[in-house]
């Protein structure tokens, strides 16, 4: 198996003032002295740093970097490849296409510009002007096209010749197989704009299979290994028992969304979730355990192995249980996870979240499966099992091309891959049709949406398009990156009625020297410029963020810069963390690590300020009447309901959840606490 990894090469010598040597990962490991030299390049003002090279992009030169040697904005420096088109899944089976047929190349070019600007969707444009009578009324849809490799498969596509002739199909395949791309090709019929909507990859061929040693975990030499052995090939009515599963999700909203998609597929296979009553009954245990892991924080791997322990013990004692480890730790550990926990049946990276059913088929055949190879993200043909009936997550971009020196995400979630705009719109429209009132668009670096597509798209345009879906009451998005967040995104929120006045923009540090060492690609001043734009366009908006204290080499002055930035902005809430070294990240190898005592002291101080500001921001809501979307019952006070304002503030008030769930109500705020509000429901004229 070729495991998913970035081929981290030793970084070329580039304009940094560091003394360093490559380590085993190919990164350069700066000394504390070299970090200080980078700090000293910031001499224009207390907080001004001239975007000098990142400490990891170094040479043995002791001279300060010049302007011409600055690191390019994109692609980012760490990692050898950020273009998902070059991560071609070799077992590509088919691609799903749509097209628009034109009489001239000029008209095709003009139409492509309209699609790129989001002034019209590809489907609507096809309906209006396509010369292809066969597909025009279906928004240009061609459907699935087999990737030709045999004469038999040529025959499968013959019916498409009158629509998109063979020479045009071959040209499309030679140009791109990335969902979201639009390419221009010529055929005997005229000029085509062809949109790649989805790909079909044989994920089972991409995974490594290993026959299980059945006698190792049970005294049964023959028969199925695990409860899935043979069961998934039966009709549900013929199965010896009803199969059940339990999912444990660690980490961020992306993991929550991935778990929803995986649960949808498990239920599509006829495996049902363990009920609360069954969970309370300690004697009833699930047949399939799915652990969706997060690798952001320290000791993440140990937590995973600790969680696996009791279920591995069940298997060693002869119980039929299937153990699946998914998510970022699974991607990070890969086959090593099986060596340490051989009872695990399936190890799968987040890029396979919507293909767990295919991988479980190999598990049911008696294999241990490791699926961590890079792949194009495929659309999910099954429906996620949403944890809410009011608000839903919608992924718009996967992966991250940033190379922050502390962050493991690029090595676990891969390069950026934006979903086609129409796929996103279709999902949102379906959610609204099902009665959902709020949608949150998800991405590790959501402002990068569309930059990996050809032609490029803008996240601000996507916001406006999704916000215009009839019946959608509220639209949110996370997470923004100050390096790429355009002021146009703020304008789009201000001008889109459904968009909530709520922004999550991690700043990570208030010190330019630390930001440079982190490889963040932005300055304190750039972040404050974004805040100013939000405050000027949306004075009542909430701004939340993330921050790391105790980063290697962070001085007392650097930490004070972070505190001063927080005082200047006054955030509604900040997710705080003390720096912890993560595997395969440059900062973990640096010698200027801070002591745990220093990190904990700084974390305590920043948390105190965070609590003060959170209370201060919510106190301004006293005696206001606010609009609240009711989401669920207050579990602590069953006679109350819980909802959120457009700013994302939690609000409690008396009410019947059966009557009010999913409704927009007005509440007069009578009590303001640090992280929630209380009030009384009122009628508005």
Short mmCIF file of C-alpha atoms in Angstrom, two decimals, residues 303-633:
data_model
loop_
_atom_site.label_atom_id
_atom_site.label_comp_id
_atom_site.label_asym_id
_atom_site.label_seq_id
_atom_site.Cartn_x
_atom_site.Cartn_y
_atom_site.Cartn_z
CA UNK A 303 -6.53 8.44 23.85
CA UNK A 304 -7.39 6.40 20.78
CA UNK A 305 -5.54 3.30 21.94
CA UNK A 306 -7.08 3.69 25.38
CA UNK A 307 -10.56 3.80 23.85
CA UNK A 308 -9.89 0.76 21.66
CA UNK A 309 -8.75 -1.30 24.67
CA UNK A 310 -12.10 -2.53 26.07
CA UNK A 311 -13.43 -3.42 22.62
CA UNK A 312 -10.21 -5.23 21.70
CA UNK A 313 -10.62 -7.20 24.92
CA UNK A 314 -14.12 -8.22 23.80
CA UNK A 315 -12.67 -9.56 20.57
CA UNK A 316 -9.87 -11.44 22.31
CA UNK A 317 -12.47 -13.06 24.53
CA UNK A 318 -14.30 -14.40 21.51
CA UNK A 319 -17.05 -11.81 21.00
CA UNK A 320 -18.07 -10.86 17.48
CA UNK A 321 -17.30 -7.17 17.24
CA UNK A 322 -16.02 -5.08 14.33
CA UNK A 323 -13.69 -2.22 15.26
CA UNK A 324 -13.28 0.74 12.89
CA UNK A 325 -10.87 3.62 13.50
CA UNK A 326 -11.48 6.60 11.22
CA UNK A 327 -10.41 10.22 11.05
CA UNK A 328 -7.14 12.06 11.51
CA UNK A 329 -5.34 9.71 13.91
CA UNK A 330 -6.23 6.82 11.60
CA UNK A 331 -4.71 8.72 8.68
CA UNK A 332 -1.67 9.66 10.75
CA UNK A 333 -0.98 6.17 12.12
CA UNK A 334 -2.08 4.05 9.16
CA UNK A 335 -0.81 0.49 9.19
CA UNK A 336 1.11 1.17 12.42
CA UNK A 337 -2.23 1.27 14.20
CA UNK A 338 -2.85 -2.36 13.25
CA UNK A 339 0.54 -3.39 14.56
CA UNK A 340 -0.19 -1.84 17.92
CA UNK A 341 -3.87 -2.83 18.03
CA UNK A 342 -4.21 -5.92 15.80
CA UNK A 343 -7.83 -6.37 16.85
CA UNK A 344 -8.84 -3.36 14.70
CA UNK A 345 -10.62 -4.35 11.47
CA UNK A 346 -10.59 -1.12 9.47
CA UNK A 347 -8.31 1.93 9.52
CA UNK A 348 -9.55 4.71 7.24
CA UNK A 349 -8.61 8.33 6.65
CA UNK A 350 -11.21 11.13 6.51
CA UNK A 351 -11.15 11.13 2.69
CA UNK A 352 -12.99 7.79 2.79
CA UNK A 353 -15.78 8.87 5.15
CA UNK A 354 -18.39 8.57 2.43
CA UNK A 355 -17.10 5.17 1.26
CA UNK A 356 -17.08 3.20 4.49
CA UNK A 357 -19.65 0.76 3.08
CA UNK A 358 -17.27 -0.32 0.30
CA UNK A 359 -14.46 -0.88 2.78
CA UNK A 360 -16.66 -2.85 5.18
CA UNK A 361 -17.38 -5.28 2.36
CA UNK A 362 -13.71 -6.29 2.42
CA UNK A 363 -13.85 -6.51 6.22
CA UNK A 364 -16.82 -8.86 5.93
CA UNK A 365 -14.72 -11.09 3.70
CA UNK A 366 -12.25 -11.66 6.53
CA UNK A 367 -9.71 -8.89 5.82
CA UNK A 368 -8.11 -6.18 7.85
CA UNK A 369 -8.24 -3.02 5.76
CA UNK A 370 -6.08 0.12 5.75
CA UNK A 371 -7.40 2.92 3.53
CA UNK A 372 -5.19 5.99 3.81
CA UNK A 373 -4.11 6.67 0.24
CA UNK A 374 -4.79 10.07 -1.27
CA UNK A 375 -7.95 10.26 -3.33
CA UNK A 376 -10.31 12.69 -4.95
CA UNK A 377 -13.25 13.29 -2.63
CA UNK A 378 -16.35 11.64 -4.04
CA UNK A 379 -19.90 12.81 -3.51
CA UNK A 380 -21.96 10.75 -1.07
CA UNK A 381 -24.84 8.83 -2.64
CA UNK A 382 -26.39 8.07 0.77
CA UNK A 383 -27.94 10.53 3.18
CA UNK A 384 -26.09 11.50 6.36
CA UNK A 385 -27.73 10.69 9.68
CA UNK A 386 -28.06 14.26 10.92
CA UNK A 387 -27.81 14.80 14.65
CA UNK A 388 -30.26 17.71 14.42
CA UNK A 389 -33.51 18.26 12.55
CA UNK A 390 -33.10 22.04 12.63
CA UNK A 391 -29.48 22.84 11.74
CA UNK A 392 -27.20 20.92 9.38
CA UNK A 393 -23.52 20.86 8.43
CA UNK A 394 -22.59 21.05 4.74
CA UNK A 395 -18.98 20.48 3.66
CA UNK A 396 -17.81 22.85 0.94
CA UNK A 397 -14.05 22.27 0.95
CA UNK A 398 -11.90 19.45 2.31
CA UNK A 399 -8.25 19.55 3.32
CA UNK A 400 -5.85 22.44 3.81
CA UNK A 401 -2.90 23.73 1.78
CA UNK A 402 -1.52 25.83 4.62
CA UNK A 403 1.63 24.65 6.34
CA UNK A 404 1.43 26.15 9.82
CA UNK A 405 4.45 24.80 11.65
CA UNK A 406 2.41 23.52 14.62
CA UNK A 407 -0.47 21.92 12.71
CA UNK A 408 -0.92 18.31 11.69
CA UNK A 409 -4.11 18.85 9.66
CA UNK A 410 -2.48 19.02 6.18
CA UNK A 411 -0.89 15.62 6.76
CA UNK A 412 -4.16 14.04 7.91
CA UNK A 413 -6.83 15.74 5.81
CA UNK A 414 -4.82 16.25 2.66
CA UNK A 415 -4.77 19.01 0.08
CA UNK A 416 -7.66 21.35 -0.54
CA UNK A 417 -10.52 19.97 -2.61
CA UNK A 418 -13.52 22.20 -3.16
CA UNK A 419 -16.89 20.65 -3.88
CA UNK A 420 -18.64 21.71 -7.10
CA UNK A 421 -20.99 24.66 -6.43
CA UNK A 422 -23.98 22.80 -7.84
CA UNK A 423 -23.42 19.85 -5.49
CA UNK A 424 -23.45 22.24 -2.54
CA UNK A 425 -26.56 24.01 -3.79
CA UNK A 426 -28.35 20.71 -4.37
CA UNK A 427 -27.58 19.55 -0.83
CA UNK A 428 -28.75 22.81 0.73
CA UNK A 429 -31.96 22.86 -1.32
CA UNK A 430 -32.69 19.29 -0.26
CA UNK A 431 -32.09 20.16 3.39
CA UNK A 432 -34.51 23.10 3.16
CA UNK A 433 -37.07 20.83 1.51
CA UNK A 434 -36.70 18.47 4.48
CA UNK A 435 -37.47 21.30 6.89
CA UNK A 436 -34.00 22.41 7.99
CA UNK A 437 -33.84 26.09 8.90
CA UNK A 438 -30.10 26.62 9.29
CA UNK A 439 -27.03 25.46 7.40
CA UNK A 440 -23.39 25.83 8.40
CA UNK A 441 -20.86 25.64 5.58
CA UNK A 442 -17.72 23.77 6.65
CA UNK A 443 -14.08 23.93 5.66
CA UNK A 444 -10.71 23.76 7.41
CA UNK A 445 -9.85 26.91 5.46
CA UNK A 446 -13.18 27.97 4.05
CA UNK A 447 -11.93 31.21 2.50
CA UNK A 448 -9.80 29.08 0.16
CA UNK A 449 -12.96 27.67 -1.42
CA UNK A 450 -12.68 27.57 -5.19
CA UNK A 451 -9.02 28.49 -5.54
CA UNK A 452 -8.23 24.86 -6.44
CA UNK A 453 -10.82 24.84 -9.24
CA UNK A 454 -10.45 25.68 -12.89
CA UNK A 455 -11.71 28.32 -13.35
CA UNK A 456 -11.23 29.65 -9.82
CA UNK A 457 -14.28 30.56 -7.73
CA UNK A 458 -14.80 32.87 -4.75
CA UNK A 459 -16.20 31.92 -1.36
CA UNK A 460 -18.04 35.23 -1.19
CA UNK A 461 -19.94 34.27 -4.37
CA UNK A 462 -20.82 30.88 -2.87
CA UNK A 463 -22.14 32.61 0.26
CA UNK A 464 -24.44 34.78 -1.79
CA UNK A 465 -25.67 31.82 -3.86
CA UNK A 466 -26.40 29.56 -0.89
CA UNK A 467 -27.93 32.46 1.05
CA UNK A 468 -30.42 32.98 -1.77
CA UNK A 469 -31.94 29.47 -1.48
CA UNK A 470 -35.66 30.04 -0.81
CA UNK A 471 -36.73 28.89 2.65
CA UNK A 472 -33.26 28.98 4.23
CA UNK A 473 -33.56 31.13 7.34
CA UNK A 474 -29.97 31.12 8.55
CA UNK A 475 -26.55 30.56 7.03
CA UNK A 476 -23.27 30.22 8.95
CA UNK A 477 -19.74 29.22 7.99
CA UNK A 478 -16.46 28.12 9.61
CA UNK A 479 -13.45 28.39 9.67
CA UNK A 480 -11.91 31.54 8.20
CA UNK A 481 -8.18 32.16 7.80
CA UNK A 482 -6.90 35.76 8.10
CA UNK A 483 -4.41 35.10 5.32
CA UNK A 484 -7.15 34.53 2.77
CA UNK A 485 -10.31 36.02 4.24
CA UNK A 486 -11.29 38.74 1.82
CA UNK A 487 -13.15 41.86 2.82
CA UNK A 488 -15.66 40.74 0.20
CA UNK A 489 -16.73 37.92 2.52
CA UNK A 490 -17.72 40.50 5.14
CA UNK A 491 -19.65 42.40 2.49
CA UNK A 492 -21.39 39.21 1.36
CA UNK A 493 -22.54 38.51 4.92
CA UNK A 494 -23.78 42.10 5.31
CA UNK A 495 -25.72 41.93 2.04
CA UNK A 496 -27.17 38.39 2.35
CA UNK A 497 -30.26 38.35 4.62
CA UNK A 498 -29.89 34.68 5.58
CA UNK A 499 -26.21 35.04 6.53
CA UNK A 500 -25.68 35.28 10.29
CA UNK A 501 -23.58 38.13 11.69
CA UNK A 502 -21.08 35.72 13.20
CA UNK A 503 -17.42 35.25 12.26
CA UNK A 504 -14.88 32.70 13.49
CA UNK A 505 -11.41 33.92 12.55
CA UNK A 506 -8.49 32.32 14.44
CA UNK A 507 -5.62 34.74 15.08
CA UNK A 508 -3.41 32.25 17.05
CA UNK A 509 -1.06 34.97 18.35
CA UNK A 510 -0.89 38.74 18.68
CA UNK A 511 2.85 38.79 18.04
CA UNK A 512 4.12 39.18 14.49
CA UNK A 513 7.31 37.32 15.37
CA UNK A 514 5.34 34.33 16.62
CA UNK A 515 2.95 34.48 13.64
CA UNK A 516 5.96 34.32 11.32
CA UNK A 517 7.39 31.36 13.22
CA UNK A 518 4.01 29.65 13.01
CA UNK A 519 3.98 30.14 9.24
CA UNK A 520 0.56 31.79 9.42
CA UNK A 521 1.16 34.09 6.46
CA UNK A 522 -0.58 37.10 8.02
CA UNK A 523 0.27 39.82 10.49
CA UNK A 524 -1.43 41.32 13.51
CA UNK A 525 -2.27 44.35 11.36
CA UNK A 526 -3.98 42.22 8.68
CA UNK A 527 -6.13 40.57 11.34
CA UNK A 528 -7.16 43.91 12.83
CA UNK A 529 -8.03 45.16 9.35
CA UNK A 530 -10.52 42.29 9.06
CA UNK A 531 -11.95 43.10 12.49
CA UNK A 532 -12.34 46.77 11.50
CA UNK A 533 -14.23 45.78 8.35
CA UNK A 534 -16.58 43.53 10.35
CA UNK A 535 -17.21 46.21 12.99
CA UNK A 536 -17.86 48.89 10.36
CA UNK A 537 -20.23 46.82 8.20
CA UNK A 538 -21.86 44.77 10.97
CA UNK A 539 -21.48 46.57 14.31
CA UNK A 540 -23.51 43.95 16.19
CA UNK A 541 -21.64 40.94 14.80
CA UNK A 542 -19.93 38.40 17.02
CA UNK A 543 -16.27 37.57 16.45
CA UNK A 544 -14.79 34.37 17.86
CA UNK A 545 -11.29 33.00 17.42
CA UNK A 546 -8.62 30.46 18.35
CA UNK A 547 -5.32 31.21 20.07
CA UNK A 548 -2.24 29.22 21.06
CA UNK A 549 -0.04 30.25 23.97
CA UNK A 550 3.40 28.92 24.82
CA UNK A 551 4.50 28.40 21.21
CA UNK A 552 8.23 27.58 20.99
CA UNK A 553 10.27 30.74 21.47
CA UNK A 554 7.29 32.87 22.62
CA UNK A 555 8.65 35.55 24.95
CA UNK A 556 6.85 37.45 27.69
CA UNK A 557 6.60 40.38 25.29
CA UNK A 558 5.05 38.15 22.61
CA UNK A 559 2.48 36.92 25.10
CA UNK A 560 1.67 40.47 26.16
CA UNK A 561 1.11 41.29 22.47
CA UNK A 562 -1.50 38.54 22.38
CA UNK A 563 -3.23 39.90 25.47
CA UNK A 564 -3.19 43.43 24.02
CA UNK A 565 -4.79 42.20 20.78
CA UNK A 566 -7.55 40.54 22.78
CA UNK A 567 -8.10 43.76 24.73
CA UNK A 568 -8.26 45.71 21.48
CA UNK A 569 -10.79 43.40 19.80
CA UNK A 570 -12.81 42.09 22.79
CA UNK A 571 -13.85 38.74 21.33
CA UNK A 572 -17.19 37.09 22.01
CA UNK A 573 -15.34 33.85 22.72
CA UNK A 574 -11.89 32.41 22.11
CA UNK A 575 -10.90 28.75 21.97
CA UNK A 576 -7.65 28.73 23.93
CA UNK A 577 -4.91 26.11 23.99
CA UNK A 578 -1.39 25.71 25.26
CA UNK A 579 0.99 24.61 22.51
CA UNK A 580 1.55 20.86 22.31
CA UNK A 581 4.00 19.22 19.87
CA UNK A 582 2.31 17.16 17.16
CA UNK A 583 3.92 14.42 15.04
CA UNK A 584 5.37 15.38 11.65
CA UNK A 585 5.28 19.11 12.34
CA UNK A 586 8.37 21.33 12.26
CA UNK A 587 7.74 23.14 15.55
CA UNK A 588 7.75 19.82 17.42
CA UNK A 589 11.45 19.46 16.55
CA UNK A 590 12.54 22.90 17.66
CA UNK A 591 14.85 23.22 20.64
CA UNK A 592 13.28 26.39 22.06
CA UNK A 593 10.28 24.69 23.67
CA UNK A 594 8.76 26.39 26.72
CA UNK A 595 8.21 24.70 30.04
CA UNK A 596 4.78 23.37 30.98
CA UNK A 597 4.68 25.75 33.94
CA UNK A 598 5.11 28.77 31.66
CA UNK A 599 2.48 27.48 29.22
CA UNK A 600 -0.04 26.78 31.96
CA UNK A 601 0.50 30.19 33.58
CA UNK A 602 -0.10 31.94 30.26
CA UNK A 603 -3.12 29.76 29.52
CA UNK A 604 -4.65 30.66 32.89
CA UNK A 605 -4.15 34.38 32.27
CA UNK A 606 -5.61 34.28 28.78
CA UNK A 607 -8.59 32.24 29.97
CA UNK A 608 -9.33 34.84 32.64
CA UNK A 609 -9.40 37.56 29.99
CA UNK A 610 -11.49 35.37 27.70
CA UNK A 611 -14.15 34.88 30.39
CA UNK A 612 -14.21 38.60 31.17
CA UNK A 613 -14.72 39.53 27.52
CA UNK A 614 -17.34 36.83 26.90
CA UNK A 615 -19.40 38.17 29.81
CA UNK A 616 -18.88 41.74 28.63
CA UNK A 617 -20.05 40.98 25.09
CA UNK A 618 -23.19 39.18 26.25
CA UNK A 619 -24.02 41.84 28.82
CA UNK A 620 -24.79 44.24 25.96
CA UNK A 621 -27.83 42.09 25.14
CA UNK A 622 -29.57 42.98 28.44
CA UNK A 623 -33.20 44.10 27.87
CA UNK A 624 -32.92 43.59 24.12
CA UNK A 625 -35.49 41.59 22.17
CA UNK A 626 -33.63 39.11 19.96
CA UNK A 627 -34.60 36.57 17.32
CA UNK A 628 -33.89 32.99 18.38
CA UNK A 629 -33.96 29.80 16.33
CA UNK A 630 -35.18 27.06 18.70
CA UNK A 631 -33.01 23.94 18.42
CA UNK A 632 -33.71 21.64 21.37
CA UNK A 633 -34.92 21.25 24.95
#
